[in-house]
Short mmCIF file of C-alpha atoms in Angstrom, two decimals:
data_model
loop_
_atom_site.label_atom_id
_atom_site.label_comp_id
_atom_site.label_asym_id
_atom_site.label_seq_id
_atom_site.Cartn_x
_atom_site.Cartn_y
_atom_site.Cartn_z
CA MET A 1246 20.79 8.58 -12.70
CA GLU A 1247 18.48 9.62 -15.41
CA THR A 1248 14.89 8.93 -14.52
CA GLU A 1249 12.89 7.02 -17.09
CA LEU A 1250 9.52 8.33 -18.09
CA ARG A 1251 6.60 6.18 -19.10
CA ASP A 1252 3.07 7.06 -20.00
CA GLU A 1253 1.04 6.49 -17.09
CA LYS A 1254 -2.20 4.96 -18.36
CA PHE A 1255 -4.74 4.70 -15.68
CA ASP A 1256 -6.09 1.27 -14.84
CA TRP A 1257 -8.93 1.31 -12.30
CA ALA A 1258 -8.35 -2.38 -11.68
CA ILE A 1259 -5.13 -1.67 -10.12
CA TYR A 1260 -6.35 1.03 -7.94
CA VAL A 1261 -9.88 0.20 -7.06
CA ASP A 1262 -8.86 -1.60 -3.66
CA ALA A 1263 -6.40 1.02 -2.86
CA THR A 1264 -9.02 3.63 -3.32
CA LEU A 1265 -11.69 1.66 -1.19
CA ALA A 1266 -8.98 1.06 1.60
CA GLY A 1267 -8.11 4.73 1.77
CA LEU A 1268 -11.83 5.89 1.66
CA ALA A 1269 -12.85 3.34 4.37
CA LEU A 1270 -11.82 5.86 7.23
CA LEU A 1271 -14.91 7.90 5.92
CA ILE A 1272 -17.28 5.08 7.23
CA PRO A 1273 -18.92 6.61 10.31
CA ILE A 1274 -19.09 3.37 12.38
CA PRO A 1275 -16.18 2.75 14.65
CA LEU A 1276 -14.12 -0.21 13.88
CA VAL A 1277 -16.07 -1.07 10.78
CA ASP A 1278 -13.86 1.46 8.99
CA LEU A 1279 -10.92 -0.26 10.27
CA LEU A 1280 -12.16 -3.53 9.16
CA PHE A 1281 -13.04 -2.49 5.52
CA GLU A 1282 -9.62 -0.75 5.28
CA TRP A 1283 -7.88 -4.00 6.36
CA ILE A 1284 -9.87 -5.99 3.93
CA PHE A 1285 -9.10 -3.95 0.92
CA LYS A 1286 -5.54 -3.39 2.04
CA ARG A 1287 -4.87 -7.16 2.13
CA ARG A 1288 -6.64 -7.64 -1.30
CA MET A 1289 -4.30 -5.46 -3.19
CA PRO A 1290 -1.18 -7.44 -3.82
CA GLN A 1291 -2.99 -10.57 -5.33
CA ALA A 1292 -5.64 -8.37 -7.32
CA ILE A 1293 -2.79 -6.47 -8.76
CA ALA A 1294 -1.01 -9.43 -9.64
CA ARG A 1295 -4.02 -11.01 -11.35
CA ARG A 1296 -4.29 -7.92 -13.37
CA ASN A 1297 -0.70 -8.58 -14.60
CA GLY A 1298 -1.41 -12.37 -15.21
CA ARG A 1299 0.29 -13.64 -12.37
CA THR A 1300 -0.32 -15.02 -8.85
CA LEU A 1301 1.76 -14.38 -5.67
CA PRO A 1302 2.81 -17.09 -3.31
CA SER A 1303 1.14 -16.67 0.07
CA GLU A 1304 4.47 -16.09 1.91
CA THR A 1305 5.20 -13.05 -0.51
CA VAL A 1306 1.68 -11.62 0.04
CA ARG A 1307 2.12 -11.83 3.88
CA GLN A 1308 5.63 -10.01 3.60
CA ILE A 1309 3.83 -7.17 1.59
CA ASN A 1310 0.97 -6.89 4.16
CA SER A 1311 3.10 -7.22 7.17
CA SER A 1312 3.29 -4.51 9.67
CA GLN A 1313 5.73 -3.73 12.63
CA PHE A 1314 4.48 -5.95 15.60
CA SER A 1315 6.47 -6.74 18.79
CA CYS A 1316 5.71 -9.03 21.76
CA LEU A 1317 5.08 -5.86 23.72
CA GLY A 1318 2.57 -4.57 21.02
CA CYS A 1319 0.71 -7.86 21.25
CA LEU A 1320 0.33 -7.44 25.23
CA LEU A 1321 -1.00 -3.81 24.82
CA TRP A 1322 -3.26 -4.79 21.95
CA PRO A 1323 -6.48 -4.69 24.04
CA LEU A 1324 -5.56 -1.26 25.38
CA GLU A 1325 -4.80 -0.01 21.74
CA LEU A 1326 -8.04 -1.47 20.74
CA ILE A 1327 -10.11 0.53 23.43
CA TRP A 1328 -8.02 3.74 22.36
CA LEU A 1329 -8.82 3.07 18.91
CA LEU A 1330 -12.37 2.73 19.51
CA LEU A 1331 -12.55 5.96 21.58
CA LYS A 1332 -10.77 7.72 18.83
CA ARG A 1333 -12.87 6.52 15.94
CA THR A 1334 -15.97 7.53 17.99
CA TYR A 1335 -14.76 10.79 18.67
CA ARG A 1336 -13.94 11.25 14.90
CA THR A 1337 -17.53 10.56 14.02
CA ILE A 1338 -18.59 13.57 15.99
CA LEU A 1339 -15.91 15.88 14.69
CA TYR A 1340 -15.92 14.62 11.21
CA PHE A 1341 -13.51 17.21 9.80
CA LEU A 1342 -10.67 15.46 11.56
CA THR A 1343 -11.39 12.34 9.56
CA VAL A 1344 -10.99 14.00 6.29
CA LYS A 1345 -7.46 14.95 6.82
CA GLU A 1346 -6.60 11.39 7.78
CA ALA A 1347 -8.74 9.72 5.06
CA THR A 1348 -6.86 12.24 2.60
CA ASP A 1349 -3.44 10.82 3.70
CA LYS A 1350 -4.57 7.19 3.78
CA LEU A 1351 -5.86 7.53 0.20
CA SER A 1352 -2.58 8.91 -1.30
CA PHE A 1353 -0.69 6.23 0.65
CA TYR A 1354 -2.70 3.44 -0.75
CA TRP A 1355 -2.53 4.99 -4.26
CA HIS A 1356 1.44 5.12 -3.80
CA ARG A 1357 1.24 1.43 -2.60
CA ALA A 1358 -0.93 0.31 -5.56
CA TYR A 1359 1.57 1.96 -8.09
CA LEU A 1360 4.61 0.40 -6.47
CA LEU A 1361 2.95 -3.04 -6.14
CA ASP A 1362 2.31 -2.90 -9.84
CA LYS A 1363 5.90 -1.82 -10.74
CA MET A 1364 7.27 -4.61 -8.61
CA ILE A 1365 5.10 -7.38 -10.08
CA GLU A 1366 5.99 -5.82 -13.80
CA ARG A 1367 9.50 -5.97 -13.11
CA GLY A 1368 9.49 -9.46 -11.73
CA ASP A 1369 10.87 -8.30 -8.23
CA LEU A 1370 8.09 -10.89 -6.52
CA ASP A 1371 8.93 -13.85 -8.69
CA HIS A 1372 11.23 -15.48 -6.33
CA GLN A 1373 10.95 -15.58 -2.50
CA GLU A 1374 14.41 -14.26 -1.58
CA GLY A 1375 14.15 -11.28 -4.08
CA ALA A 1376 10.48 -10.85 -2.97
CA ALA A 1377 11.61 -10.33 0.69
CA LEU A 1378 13.98 -7.52 -0.26
CA ALA A 1379 11.51 -5.98 -2.71
CA ALA A 1380 8.85 -5.91 0.24
CA GLN A 1381 11.35 -4.31 2.61
CA ALA A 1382 12.08 -1.52 -0.20
CA LEU A 1383 8.27 -1.10 -0.56
CA HIS A 1384 7.83 -0.48 3.14
CA GLN A 1385 10.83 1.95 3.26
CA VAL A 1386 9.52 4.20 0.38
CA LEU A 1387 6.16 4.27 1.82
CA ASP A 1388 7.36 5.23 5.10
CA GLU A 1389 9.30 8.20 3.75
CA LEU A 1390 6.24 9.49 1.94
CA THR A 1391 5.50 13.28 2.31
CA THR A 1392 3.13 15.65 0.63
CA SER A 1393 2.92 14.79 -3.08
CA PRO A 1394 0.85 15.68 -6.26
CA LEU A 1395 -1.51 12.98 -5.23
CA THR A 1396 -2.51 14.78 -2.12
CA GLN A 1397 -4.64 17.45 -3.72
CA LEU A 1398 -6.37 14.80 -5.92
CA ALA A 1399 -7.07 12.80 -2.55
CA GLN A 1400 -8.67 15.87 -1.16
CA GLU A 1401 -10.81 16.40 -4.02
CA VAL A 1402 -11.98 12.76 -4.10
CA VAL A 1403 -12.57 12.57 -0.30
CA ALA A 1404 -14.85 15.76 -0.48
CA ASN A 1405 -17.15 14.15 -3.00
CA VAL A 1406 -17.40 10.76 -1.22
CA ARG A 1407 -20.94 9.74 -0.18
CA HIS A 1408 -22.29 6.42 1.06
CA ILE A 1409 -18.86 4.64 1.14
CA LEU A 1410 -19.84 1.85 3.16
CA ARG A 1411 -22.64 0.71 0.67
CA SER A 1412 -20.15 1.32 -2.21
CA SER A 1413 -17.57 -0.95 -0.49
CA TRP A 1414 -20.16 -3.38 0.23
CA ARG A 1415 -21.35 -3.56 -3.30
CA TRP A 1416 -17.69 -4.13 -4.62
CA LEU A 1417 -16.93 -6.78 -2.05
CA ARG A 1418 -20.07 -8.83 -2.90
CA ARG A 1419 -20.52 -8.42 -6.60
CA LYS A 1420 -17.84 -6.22 -8.10
CA GLN A 1421 -20.47 -3.57 -8.86
CA GLU A 1422 -19.51 -0.14 -9.33
CA ASP A 1423 -21.94 2.61 -8.21
CA GLU A 1424 -22.15 6.31 -8.93
CA MET A 1425 -19.74 7.12 -6.60
CA MET A 1426 -17.00 4.78 -7.59
CA ALA A 1427 -17.67 5.61 -11.46
CA ARG A 1428 -16.95 9.50 -10.40
CA THR A 1429 -13.88 8.65 -8.42
CA ARG A 1430 -12.52 6.64 -11.28
CA SER A 1431 -13.22 9.56 -13.80
CA GLN A 1432 -11.50 11.86 -11.43
CA MET A 1433 -8.24 9.62 -11.13
CA ALA A 1434 -8.29 9.12 -14.91
CA LEU A 1435 -8.03 12.49 -15.81
CA ALA A 1436 -5.41 13.31 -13.12
CA TRP A 1437 -3.15 10.29 -14.09
CA ARG A 1438 -2.25 11.62 -17.36
CA ASP A 1439 -0.26 14.54 -15.65
CA LEU A 1440 1.48 12.33 -13.24
CA SER A 1441 3.99 10.38 -15.23
CA THR A 1442 7.06 12.58 -14.04
CA TYR A 1443 6.11 11.96 -10.37
CA PHE A 1444 5.51 8.34 -10.72
CA ALA A 1445 8.76 7.94 -12.41
CA GLN A 1446 10.44 9.67 -9.38
CA VAL A 1447 8.65 7.39 -7.04
CA GLY A 1448 9.67 4.15 -9.10
CA ALA A 1449 13.33 5.49 -9.18
CA GLN A 1450 13.26 5.83 -5.42
CA TYR A 1451 11.94 2.33 -5.04
CA GLU A 1452 14.73 0.93 -7.45
CA GLN A 1453 17.12 2.87 -5.54
CA LYS A 1454 16.20 1.26 -2.29
CA LEU A 1455 16.14 -2.07 -3.70
CA ASP A 1456 19.57 -1.78 -5.00
CA GLN A 1457 20.84 -0.60 -1.68
CA LEU A 1458 19.35 -3.50 0.01
CA HIS A 1459 20.87 -6.00 -2.63
CA ILE A 1460 24.29 -4.36 -1.95
CA ALA A 1461 23.79 -4.62 1.80
CA ARG A 1462 22.95 -8.37 1.57
CA LEU A 1463 25.91 -8.93 -0.75
CA GLN A 1464 28.40 -7.29 1.70
CA GLU A 1465 26.89 -9.13 4.64
CA SER A 1466 27.27 -12.33 2.67
CA MET A 1467 30.87 -11.51 2.01
CA VAL A 1468 31.52 -10.58 5.74
CA MET A 1469 30.04 -13.96 6.78
CA THR A 1470 32.09 -15.90 4.32
CA ASP A 1471 35.35 -14.24 5.38
CA ALA A 1472 34.32 -15.10 8.94
CA ARG A 1473 33.99 -18.59 8.41
CA ALA A 1474 37.08 -18.73 6.55
CA ASP A 1475 39.03 -17.02 9.46
CA THR A 1476 37.63 -19.36 11.84
CA ALA A 1477 38.16 -22.45 9.85
CA VAL A 1478 40.47 -25.25 11.42
CA PRO A 1479 43.69 -25.42 9.50
CA PRO A 1480 44.62 -28.93 8.10
CA SER A 1481 46.90 -31.03 10.02
CA ASN A 1482 50.69 -31.47 8.66
CA GLU A 1483 50.84 -34.80 10.25
#
């Protein structure tokens, strides 16, 4: 399949929440970093939809923002919270451990923002049934992410970040961009010019996943139809 290339014009409005979600890990206050990451992550789908002149149903947003939870996970959540608090506290002492995690998170959220924009542009989230498959394809692509050209850019951005809590708070309250955010936006805008080929590959991977899910659902539907036909009671001849 030939990969379609398009000129990736950088739009800060699409990537600002993704950027702040990734950089939130640099906030040196345990659990506050997690809170800000959670806030910006959940804002992304609706913010990107508005940039495209659309509004997503709440159920679609829930599917996109969903995580892998289980009943066992709910029972263990208090212990996980304690472990997370200790881990985040330890990171504030050994800051260099945070840089690697923030770099990975930042790259992850940039990919997520790109794919959300593509999904909305394609109309994959316009209908509830199709949106569920699109969200599943999104999660699968993100789960398979490895090192990408965005990793180096993320490293450069993370290295230059200062006062991320203040920047995040200003953006949440007043949509006010400070010097740190302006510098980050400029770095990203310059890098995006050379990323068209890579983004096209990521987009093609998403489309392939979505096609596979549609085919699997169609096959499942056909199997269920055949099963119902086989178990149907034949008409009486009397």
